Amino acid sequence: MFIRNFLATIGRYCLLMYRVFAVPDRWRMTLRQTLLEMENLGLNSLGIIIIISLFMGAIMTIQIKLDMDNPLLPAYTTGLATRDTLLLEFSSTIMCLILAGKVGSNIASEIGTMRITEQIDALEIMGVNSANYLIWPKIVAFVIMMPFMVIVSMTLGLLGGYAVGLSSDIITVAEYQEGIQFSFMSYYVFYSIVKSMVFGFIIASVSAYYGYYAYGGALDVGKASTNAVVNSSVFVLLSDIVLTNFMLA
Amino acid sequence: MIDLQDVHKSFDGVEILKGITTRFFPGKTNLIIGQSGSGKTVLMKSLIGLHRINKGKILYDGRNLPRMRFKQLRNLRREMGMLFQGSALFDFMSVLENVMYPLEMFSSMTRKEMEDRARYCLGRVNLPERSFALHPSEISGGMQKRAAIARAIVLNPRYLFCDEPNSGLDPVSSLVIDRLIKSITEEYNITTIVNTHDMNSVMEIGDNIVFIKKGYATWQGSRQELFTSENQDLNEFIFASGLFKDLKKAHVVLHPELYPSSQTGAMPSDAV
Ligand SMILES: Nc1ncnc2c1ncn2[C@@H]1O[C@H](COP(=O)(O)OP(=O)(O)O)[C@@H](O)[C@H]1O
Ligand SMILES: [Mg+2]
């Protein structure tokens, strides 16, 4: 029973994506909508990304330094560990989990509301492919914004650690700088960006799915957006395992 | 004319429509009546192809909708207008833009022509000029309904669908909307189909009435024939309606033999 439901859901999701990625009827309108969504889903999320990355960078630096305060470990350990954690996981996966909460619920409730107020039906009978019209711009905009947000997060995270060096004597600036430059692999940045774009696709499309198939009233839109956040987070984590195996191993 | 033959529709294995066979006529306001939850909305959305039916035929002047390819369906939809229960105006557009939208989708008019046509339709439903630039959330429920009617008729449809056009409206606005629908229907010879559970509307505008109960169309006839119907479910539905008190007397006087229960004063218990 569970397996049957799961397969049915996957099937419906794939059918929806098939409709979403039809060629847009009217490019001008679609592109305009995509720009608006880049602002709505991307730029408007920058605040939370900046705050969280800054603080997490600082906190990681402090904790790693305190935990690894061992004369046998080289001085660059703290900076190196902070940098690699940021580059490999934090700025892509953890940030996407946070964005799943913000962006996922936003997408699901917006589309869900249009569904239960029959605006989607109204679009359909006017010959509009509503899935394409409503969902395509959101997915595309969010995926495009992702690399940008990842880089902002990495930068701010590193600055957070730097701020610890500047403002306290837990770690010296020189020590930190040496650490974050030690055996730097630019591939990690690339890896993080690719991952985040996949996660962005998952978050936007899974959330759109739950909104698009909402049925009932306002309460059901609430449930749809909860489902959107929970399930897109789970799928982000699952795909993280797959991608890590694939790209790093 | 729209012909339905043995239409079945189920959701997740639960059958909502269990074989509806009926017919809707042009130039008439065809009513689908029944209790809330009886499947009126599902039937209407199946008619226009928003729900894919499991079995049966839906013939639009001979053209079978469930068998249509996407292109054909799109062409047919150009001939349809629909008024949704909650109006379903797009809340990211102004009233005028809402009414122009179907023209943008389906016609090759210039922007000026579209705007003229939209303004004409908004005038036809008596919407005041000053509300054209407002967003749907800024106007009253009755005005939203009228704007939605304007949007539904802007393409000169051959088929007009109205799902509970006066739900959520006060009695006066309801009457205005009902009469508007009827006059538009007659003026343009449209095949209009209206879902309602409101007996006031039924008596006001019902030319051809289909009664739905438990997934079947159990009765069809005209307003006058409602009085002489022998369908017990339908009679219960009428009795339970607001018009019950007025009609009961007439029924008992006219057809005492048909309504033994109402003679003794016993009311049907399961009708809501
Ligand atoms: N998309 C859907 N999924 C599942 N059940 C539905 C769906 N749409 C309608 N139903 C069910 O069909 C029945 C009839 O609903 P509806 O047609 O809205 O009744 P009404 O006559 O009040 O318009 C209800 O029991 C409703 O729960
Ligand atoms: Mg209904």
XYZ file of C-alpha atoms and ligand atoms in Angstrom:
549
model
C 0.000 0.000 0.000
C 2.726 2.435 1.015
C 4.818 1.465 -1.963
C 1.864 1.816 -4.282
C 1.121 5.335 -2.994
C 4.759 6.268 -3.251
C 4.969 5.083 -6.855
C 1.721 6.866 -7.711
C 3.110 10.075 -6.245
C 6.348 9.748 -8.188
C 4.322 9.107 -11.324
C 2.171 12.162 -10.825
C 5.242 14.245 -10.077
C 6.867 13.132 -13.328
C 3.718 13.850 -15.324
C 3.559 17.302 -13.785
C 7.196 17.970 -14.679
C 6.472 16.837 -18.213
C 3.790 19.524 -18.431
C 5.952 22.114 -16.684
C 8.788 21.730 -19.152
C 6.721 22.155 -22.263
C 7.973 25.028 -24.379
C 6.323 28.202 -22.996
C 3.573 29.591 -25.233
C 4.625 33.140 -24.725
C 8.252 33.719 -23.955
C 7.994 37.393 -23.173
C 5.556 36.870 -20.333
C 7.404 33.807 -19.044
C 10.733 35.604 -18.928
C 9.222 38.598 -17.208
C 7.704 36.283 -14.626
C 11.061 34.536 -14.209
C 12.754 37.846 -13.396
C 10.091 38.605 -10.804
C 10.602 35.184 -9.240
C 14.375 35.680 -9.166
C 13.699 38.651 -6.977
C 10.983 36.969 -4.921
C 12.674 33.622 -4.326
C 16.326 34.633 -4.628
C 17.051 38.210 -3.648
C 14.445 38.198 -0.915
C 16.175 35.203 0.665
C 19.547 36.926 0.825
C 18.884 38.443 4.239
C 18.447 35.121 5.975
C 21.404 33.626 4.103
C 23.701 36.458 5.096
C 22.768 36.335 8.768
C 22.941 32.564 9.091
C 26.204 32.182 7.143
C 27.950 34.924 9.081
C 26.992 33.455 12.429
C 27.615 29.837 11.458
C 31.056 30.723 10.105
C 31.934 32.434 13.368
C 30.493 29.686 15.563
C 32.189 26.916 13.619
C 35.541 28.661 13.903
C 35.188 29.070 17.661
C 34.047 25.507 18.288
C 36.586 23.851 16.070
C 39.352 25.907 17.595
C 38.244 25.022 21.141
C 37.807 21.316 20.338
C 41.079 20.990 18.470
C 43.269 22.961 20.787
C 45.991 20.375 20.659
C 49.678 21.239 20.158
C 50.101 18.198 17.898
C 47.660 19.604 15.342
C 49.064 22.190 12.933
C 47.927 25.774 13.344
C 45.999 25.826 10.096
C 43.566 23.074 11.217
C 40.795 25.390 12.384
C 40.679 27.548 9.261
C 40.946 24.516 7.028
C 38.128 22.651 8.767
C 35.886 25.689 8.788
C 36.509 26.359 5.126
C 35.933 22.801 3.990
C 32.774 22.426 6.039
C 31.430 25.627 4.539
C 32.416 24.730 1.005
C 31.363 21.109 1.084
C 28.189 21.023 3.108
C 27.096 24.149 4.864
C 26.756 26.610 1.986
C 24.957 24.108 -0.197
C 23.103 21.502 1.841
C 22.383 23.237 5.122
C 21.558 26.474 3.396
C 19.191 24.649 1.066
C 17.464 23.010 4.001
C 16.890 26.458 5.434
C 15.683 27.727 2.067
C 13.379 24.705 1.774
C 11.537 26.138 4.747
C 11.279 29.626 3.347
C 11.001 29.150 -0.393
C 9.217 25.772 -0.290
C 6.377 26.990 1.870
C 6.136 30.169 -0.181
C 5.795 28.260 -3.464
C 3.415 25.618 -2.118
C 1.087 28.092 -0.456
C 1.006 30.429 -3.427
C 0.210 27.703 -5.937
C -2.052 25.894 -3.474
C -4.099 29.038 -2.947
C -4.484 29.461 -6.685
C -5.596 25.830 -6.868
C -8.281 25.995 -4.185
C -9.609 29.347 -5.389
C -9.928 27.731 -8.844
C -7.588 30.219 -10.500
C -5.672 27.267 -11.932
C -8.893 25.876 -13.418
C -9.638 29.296 -14.862
C -6.207 29.373 -16.527
C -6.740 25.891 -17.913
C -10.049 26.663 -19.560
C -8.496 29.701 -21.162
C -6.164 27.305 -22.904
C -3.155 28.080 -20.724
C -0.845 25.261 -19.687
C -1.082 26.310 -16.039
C 1.737 24.041 -14.898
C 4.106 25.620 -17.365
C 2.838 29.147 -16.784
C 3.032 29.027 -12.985
C 5.809 26.582 -12.170
C 8.417 26.955 -14.936
C 9.413 30.503 -13.913
C 9.736 29.502 -10.263
C 11.967 26.499 -10.898
C 14.134 28.252 -13.456
C 14.487 31.402 -11.360
C 15.396 29.517 -8.222
C 17.949 27.279 -9.953
C 19.563 30.294 -11.617
C 19.810 32.151 -8.314
C 21.314 29.194 -6.488
C 25.030 29.581 -7.438
C 24.847 33.223 -6.544
C 23.396 32.434 -3.127
C 25.937 29.701 -2.507
C 28.814 32.041 -3.210
C 27.341 34.700 -0.955
C 26.961 32.103 1.782
C 30.549 30.842 1.407
C 31.963 34.338 1.457
C 29.954 35.426 4.454
C 30.724 32.204 6.302
C 34.456 32.737 5.820
C 34.097 36.360 6.885
C 32.314 35.202 10.028
C 35.366 33.172 11.015
C 37.625 36.075 10.119
C 35.569 38.317 12.398
C 36.298 35.937 15.267
C 39.993 36.342 14.569
C 39.692 40.107 14.520
C 37.518 40.547 17.557
C 38.786 37.952 20.009
C 41.935 36.108 20.980
C 40.478 32.642 20.385
C 42.293 32.480 17.089
C 44.712 34.853 15.398
C 43.947 36.356 12.040
C 47.162 34.995 10.583
C 46.403 31.482 11.779
C 42.894 31.653 10.329
C 44.082 33.072 7.024
C 46.689 30.380 6.672
C 44.032 27.760 7.388
C 41.487 28.922 4.878
C 44.116 29.105 2.155
C 45.752 25.774 2.908
C 45.430 23.264 0.036
C 42.447 25.033 -1.409
C 40.508 22.955 -3.961
C 38.460 25.034 -6.376
C 36.640 21.842 -7.312
C 34.838 22.046 -3.955
C 33.253 25.314 -5.009
C 32.143 23.813 -8.277
C 30.833 20.747 -6.463
C 28.875 22.893 -4.049
C 27.335 24.944 -6.828
C 26.265 21.892 -8.806
C 24.768 20.342 -5.697
C 22.889 23.475 -4.801
C 21.384 23.749 -8.262
C 20.097 20.199 -7.974
C 18.709 20.995 -4.526
C 17.133 24.178 -5.867
C 15.377 22.168 -8.527
C 14.148 19.671 -5.942
C 12.873 22.323 -3.552
C 11.040 24.350 -6.189
C 9.542 21.398 -8.059
C 8.523 19.297 -5.052
C 6.920 22.310 -3.393
C 5.132 23.247 -6.593
C 3.855 19.671 -6.819
C 2.289 19.814 -3.360
C 0.711 23.180 -4.079
C -0.539 22.179 -7.502
C -2.328 19.101 -6.204
C -3.754 20.712 -3.074
C -7.434 19.974 -2.684
C -9.910 21.403 -0.191
C -9.685 24.642 1.765
C -7.264 26.983 3.504
C -6.338 24.259 5.975
C -5.301 22.001 3.132
C -3.048 24.706 1.720
C -1.360 24.776 5.122
C -0.924 21.010 5.012
C 0.369 21.181 1.462
C 3.016 23.661 2.452
C 4.077 21.567 5.460
C 4.339 18.529 3.201
C 6.313 20.584 0.725
C 8.904 21.609 3.304
C 9.250 18.183 4.927
C 9.429 16.214 1.705
C 11.683 18.565 -0.172
C 14.089 18.501 2.792
C 14.101 14.710 2.780
C 14.757 14.622 -0.954
C 17.517 17.197 -0.626
C 19.261 14.958 1.918
C 18.764 11.810 -0.149
C 20.164 13.431 -3.246
C 23.034 14.824 -1.173
C 24.146 11.271 -0.412
C 23.893 10.286 -4.043
C 25.716 13.365 -5.312
C 28.466 13.120 -2.722
C 29.132 9.547 -3.742
C 29.055 10.532 -7.322
C 31.158 13.673 -7.292
C 33.601 13.231 -4.432
C 34.189 9.503 -4.093
C -26.602 21.374 -27.349
C -24.584 19.254 -24.957
C -25.367 15.575 -24.683
C -24.088 13.458 -21.809
C -24.145 9.700 -22.110
C -23.389 7.499 -19.131
C -20.747 9.751 -17.606
C -18.716 8.162 -14.807
C -16.111 9.861 -12.665
C -14.298 8.614 -9.596
C -11.527 9.954 -7.369
C -9.138 7.431 -5.816
C -11.635 4.633 -6.356
C -14.610 6.532 -4.931
C -17.239 6.925 -7.611
C -18.760 10.417 -7.537
C -20.662 10.317 -10.843
C -22.185 6.922 -11.446
C -23.561 7.203 -14.943
C -25.110 10.556 -15.791
C -27.172 10.748 -18.959
C -28.783 14.060 -19.751
C -29.019 16.883 -22.259
C -28.557 20.664 -22.155
C -30.244 22.984 -24.648
C -29.117 26.192 -26.401
C -30.770 29.510 -25.549
C -31.898 28.049 -22.245
C -30.597 28.261 -18.708
C -30.031 24.626 -17.884
C -29.799 24.008 -14.155
C -28.009 21.263 -12.303
C -29.493 21.073 -8.833
C -28.717 18.901 -5.847
C -27.412 18.971 -2.319
C -23.951 20.202 -1.462
C -21.540 17.369 -2.095
C -23.811 15.680 -4.630
C -21.198 16.184 -7.344
C -22.452 19.255 -9.206
C -19.033 20.850 -9.395
C -17.391 17.578 -10.375
C -19.976 17.167 -13.141
C -19.423 20.689 -14.430
C -15.635 20.359 -14.397
C -15.940 17.029 -16.157
C -18.091 18.701 -18.800
C -15.398 21.204 -19.649
C -12.620 18.645 -19.437
C -10.951 19.844 -16.237
C -11.583 16.391 -14.826
C -10.894 13.421 -17.055
C -13.942 11.162 -16.905
C -13.561 7.410 -16.460
C -16.287 6.420 -18.867
C -18.981 7.918 -21.087
C -19.495 10.521 -23.777
C -19.826 14.280 -23.624
C -21.036 15.522 -27.002
C -20.795 19.228 -27.813
C -23.073 19.480 -30.829
C -21.777 16.071 -31.813
C -18.122 16.549 -30.850
C -17.040 14.125 -28.147
C -14.901 15.995 -25.603
C -13.239 13.069 -23.761
C -11.827 11.805 -27.058
C -10.366 15.112 -28.153
C -6.719 15.828 -28.723
C -5.175 18.846 -27.080
C -5.583 21.095 -30.154
C -9.236 20.211 -30.582
C -9.905 20.724 -26.906
C -8.270 24.117 -27.061
C -10.438 25.080 -30.016
C -13.541 23.956 -28.182
C -12.537 25.854 -25.072
C -12.467 29.003 -27.106
C -16.250 28.568 -27.304
C -16.632 28.146 -23.550
C -16.906 30.597 -20.701
C -16.961 29.669 -17.084
C -17.963 31.450 -13.915
C -16.328 29.683 -10.974
C -17.888 29.392 -7.558
C -15.354 31.686 -5.912
C -15.099 33.907 -9.035
C -11.467 32.775 -9.526
C -10.345 36.161 -10.791
C -6.562 36.337 -11.014
C -5.522 38.362 -8.038
C -2.300 39.570 -9.605
C -4.209 41.463 -12.322
C -6.675 44.353 -12.320
C -10.341 43.755 -13.116
C -9.905 45.067 -16.651
C -6.817 42.914 -17.260
C -8.717 39.902 -15.980
C -11.421 40.425 -18.569
C -8.879 41.065 -21.316
C -6.951 37.917 -20.495
C -9.015 35.412 -22.525
C -8.745 37.762 -25.505
C -4.977 37.841 -25.134
C -4.941 34.065 -25.085
C -7.349 33.355 -27.902
C -7.805 36.328 -30.200
C -5.605 38.238 -32.587
C -7.030 41.613 -31.626
C -4.886 44.673 -31.045
C -4.519 45.888 -27.505
C -6.952 48.725 -28.149
C -9.608 46.381 -29.536
C -9.175 44.054 -26.589
C -9.599 46.878 -24.154
C -12.727 48.121 -25.935
C -14.240 44.668 -25.926
C -13.412 44.167 -22.227
C -14.915 47.539 -21.356
C -18.050 46.693 -23.307
C -18.472 43.416 -21.397
C -17.848 45.055 -18.048
C -20.502 47.598 -18.975
C -22.855 44.789 -19.971
C -22.672 43.382 -16.439
C -23.149 46.888 -14.996
C -19.799 47.190 -13.323
C -18.967 50.829 -12.556
C -16.092 52.333 -14.537
C -14.094 53.270 -11.443
C -13.643 49.606 -10.465
C -11.907 48.619 -13.730
C -8.427 49.493 -12.528
C -8.862 47.925 -9.077
C -7.663 44.492 -8.095
C -10.273 41.784 -7.432
C -9.604 41.828 -3.690
C -10.585 45.495 -3.594
C -14.144 45.044 -4.847
C -17.182 43.406 -3.253
C -18.220 39.787 -3.750
C -21.108 40.766 -6.001
C -18.846 42.902 -8.144
C -16.320 40.077 -8.351
C -19.059 37.788 -9.652
C -19.997 40.358 -12.273
C -16.400 40.832 -13.331
C -16.096 37.052 -13.579
C -19.213 36.920 -15.762
C -17.724 39.608 -17.970
C -14.566 37.503 -18.291
C -16.664 34.433 -19.088
C -18.590 36.137 -21.895
C -15.790 38.210 -23.378
C -15.098 35.671 -26.135
C -18.768 35.408 -27.106
C -19.027 31.818 -25.886
C -21.471 29.278 -27.247
C -21.427 27.483 -23.927
C -21.521 29.227 -20.572
C -20.929 27.396 -17.286
C -21.765 28.913 -13.908
C -20.904 27.110 -10.686
C -23.152 28.346 -7.870
C -23.263 31.905 -9.221
C -24.936 33.296 -6.125
C -23.123 31.479 -3.360
C -22.003 34.001 -0.784
C -24.222 36.778 -2.129
C -27.123 38.544 -0.460
C -30.615 37.866 -1.883
C -30.759 41.063 -3.923
C -27.340 40.575 -5.535
C -28.252 36.939 -6.177
C -31.345 37.948 -8.070
C -29.393 40.496 -10.105
C -26.772 37.894 -11.040
C -29.430 35.279 -11.886
C -31.292 37.663 -14.171
C -28.064 38.783 -15.775
C -27.184 35.197 -16.623
C -30.624 34.534 -18.035
C -30.732 37.645 -20.168
C -27.243 37.046 -21.560
C -28.231 33.481 -22.367
C -31.283 34.556 -24.321
C -29.621 37.522 -25.950
C -26.770 35.470 -27.444
C -28.530 32.089 -27.676
C -25.918 30.465 -25.429
C -26.145 26.963 -23.997
C -25.917 27.959 -20.357
C -25.468 25.510 -17.510
C -25.842 26.659 -13.937
C -25.086 24.697 -10.778
C -27.208 25.659 -7.828
C -28.819 24.415 -4.667
C -30.869 27.567 -4.283
C -34.560 27.020 -5.021
C -35.055 30.768 -5.460
C -32.736 30.652 -8.466
C -34.443 27.543 -9.722
C -37.809 29.253 -9.754
C -36.321 32.442 -11.181
C -34.292 31.169 -14.113
C -34.668 27.383 -14.497
C -35.694 26.438 -18.030
C -34.381 22.892 -18.010
C -33.598 21.359 -14.652
C -31.516 18.288 -13.893
C -31.604 16.885 -10.384
C -28.506 15.041 -9.162
C -28.606 12.639 -6.268
C -25.973 10.123 -5.179
C -24.150 10.295 -8.487
C -27.163 9.828 -10.742
C -29.307 12.310 -12.667
C -32.579 11.123 -11.247
C -34.950 13.709 -12.658
C -35.087 16.189 -15.536
C -37.789 18.647 -16.486
C -38.998 22.237 -16.526
C -39.821 24.590 -13.704
C -43.516 23.834 -14.021
C -42.916 20.111 -13.949
C -41.162 20.473 -10.598
C -44.575 20.871 -8.988
C -45.910 17.616 -10.318
C -42.759 15.561 -9.915
C -43.134 12.167 -8.329
C -39.442 11.801 -7.561
C -39.317 11.468 -3.807
C -35.702 12.651 -3.470
C -36.458 15.742 -5.496
C -39.540 16.499 -3.464
C -37.573 16.227 -0.274
C -34.992 18.577 -1.717
C -37.668 21.113 -2.612
C -39.430 20.775 0.705
C -36.243 21.250 2.644
C -35.426 24.427 0.736
C -36.333 27.926 1.814
C -39.433 27.802 -0.357
C -40.740 24.882 1.578
C -43.304 26.788 3.577
C -44.929 28.478 0.612
C -44.830 25.448 -1.595
C -45.992 22.915 0.887
C -49.503 24.323 0.939
C -49.683 24.501 -2.819
C -48.458 20.939 -3.066
C -50.850 19.592 -0.548
C -53.749 21.411 -2.157
C -52.821 20.508 -5.695
C -51.615 16.970 -5.260
C -52.657 15.582 -1.949
C -52.278 12.010 -3.161
C -48.620 12.476 -4.063
C -47.458 13.781 -0.723
C -49.053 11.770 2.011
C -46.177 12.490 4.358
C -46.434 16.239 4.018
C -50.161 16.006 4.680
C -49.508 14.539 8.084
C -46.872 17.170 8.651
C -43.964 14.726 8.828
C -40.831 16.156 7.294
C -38.192 14.198 5.483
C -35.452 13.710 8.006
C -32.312 13.258 5.918
C -32.693 16.289 3.704
C -30.509 19.222 4.572
N -10.379 16.658 -6.743
C -11.091 15.850 -5.927
N -10.496 14.825 -5.283
C -11.186 14.021 -4.469
N -12.492 14.146 -4.204
C -13.165 15.148 -4.800
C -12.503 16.048 -5.700
N -13.405 16.942 -6.142
C -14.574 16.613 -5.551
N -14.447 15.537 -4.753
C -15.533 14.906 -3.974
O -16.663 14.810 -4.799
C -17.844 15.027 -4.064
C -18.715 16.028 -4.773
O -18.127 17.291 -4.676
P -18.687 18.563 -5.438
O -18.855 18.248 -6.873
O -17.772 19.696 -5.105
O -20.106 18.795 -4.767
P -21.114 20.002 -5.026
O -22.364 19.362 -5.531
O -21.331 20.637 -3.696
O -20.502 20.919 -6.013
C -17.427 15.448 -2.672
O -17.614 14.345 -1.816
C -15.961 15.775 -2.815
O -15.274 15.438 -1.648
Mg -19.869 22.849 -5.817
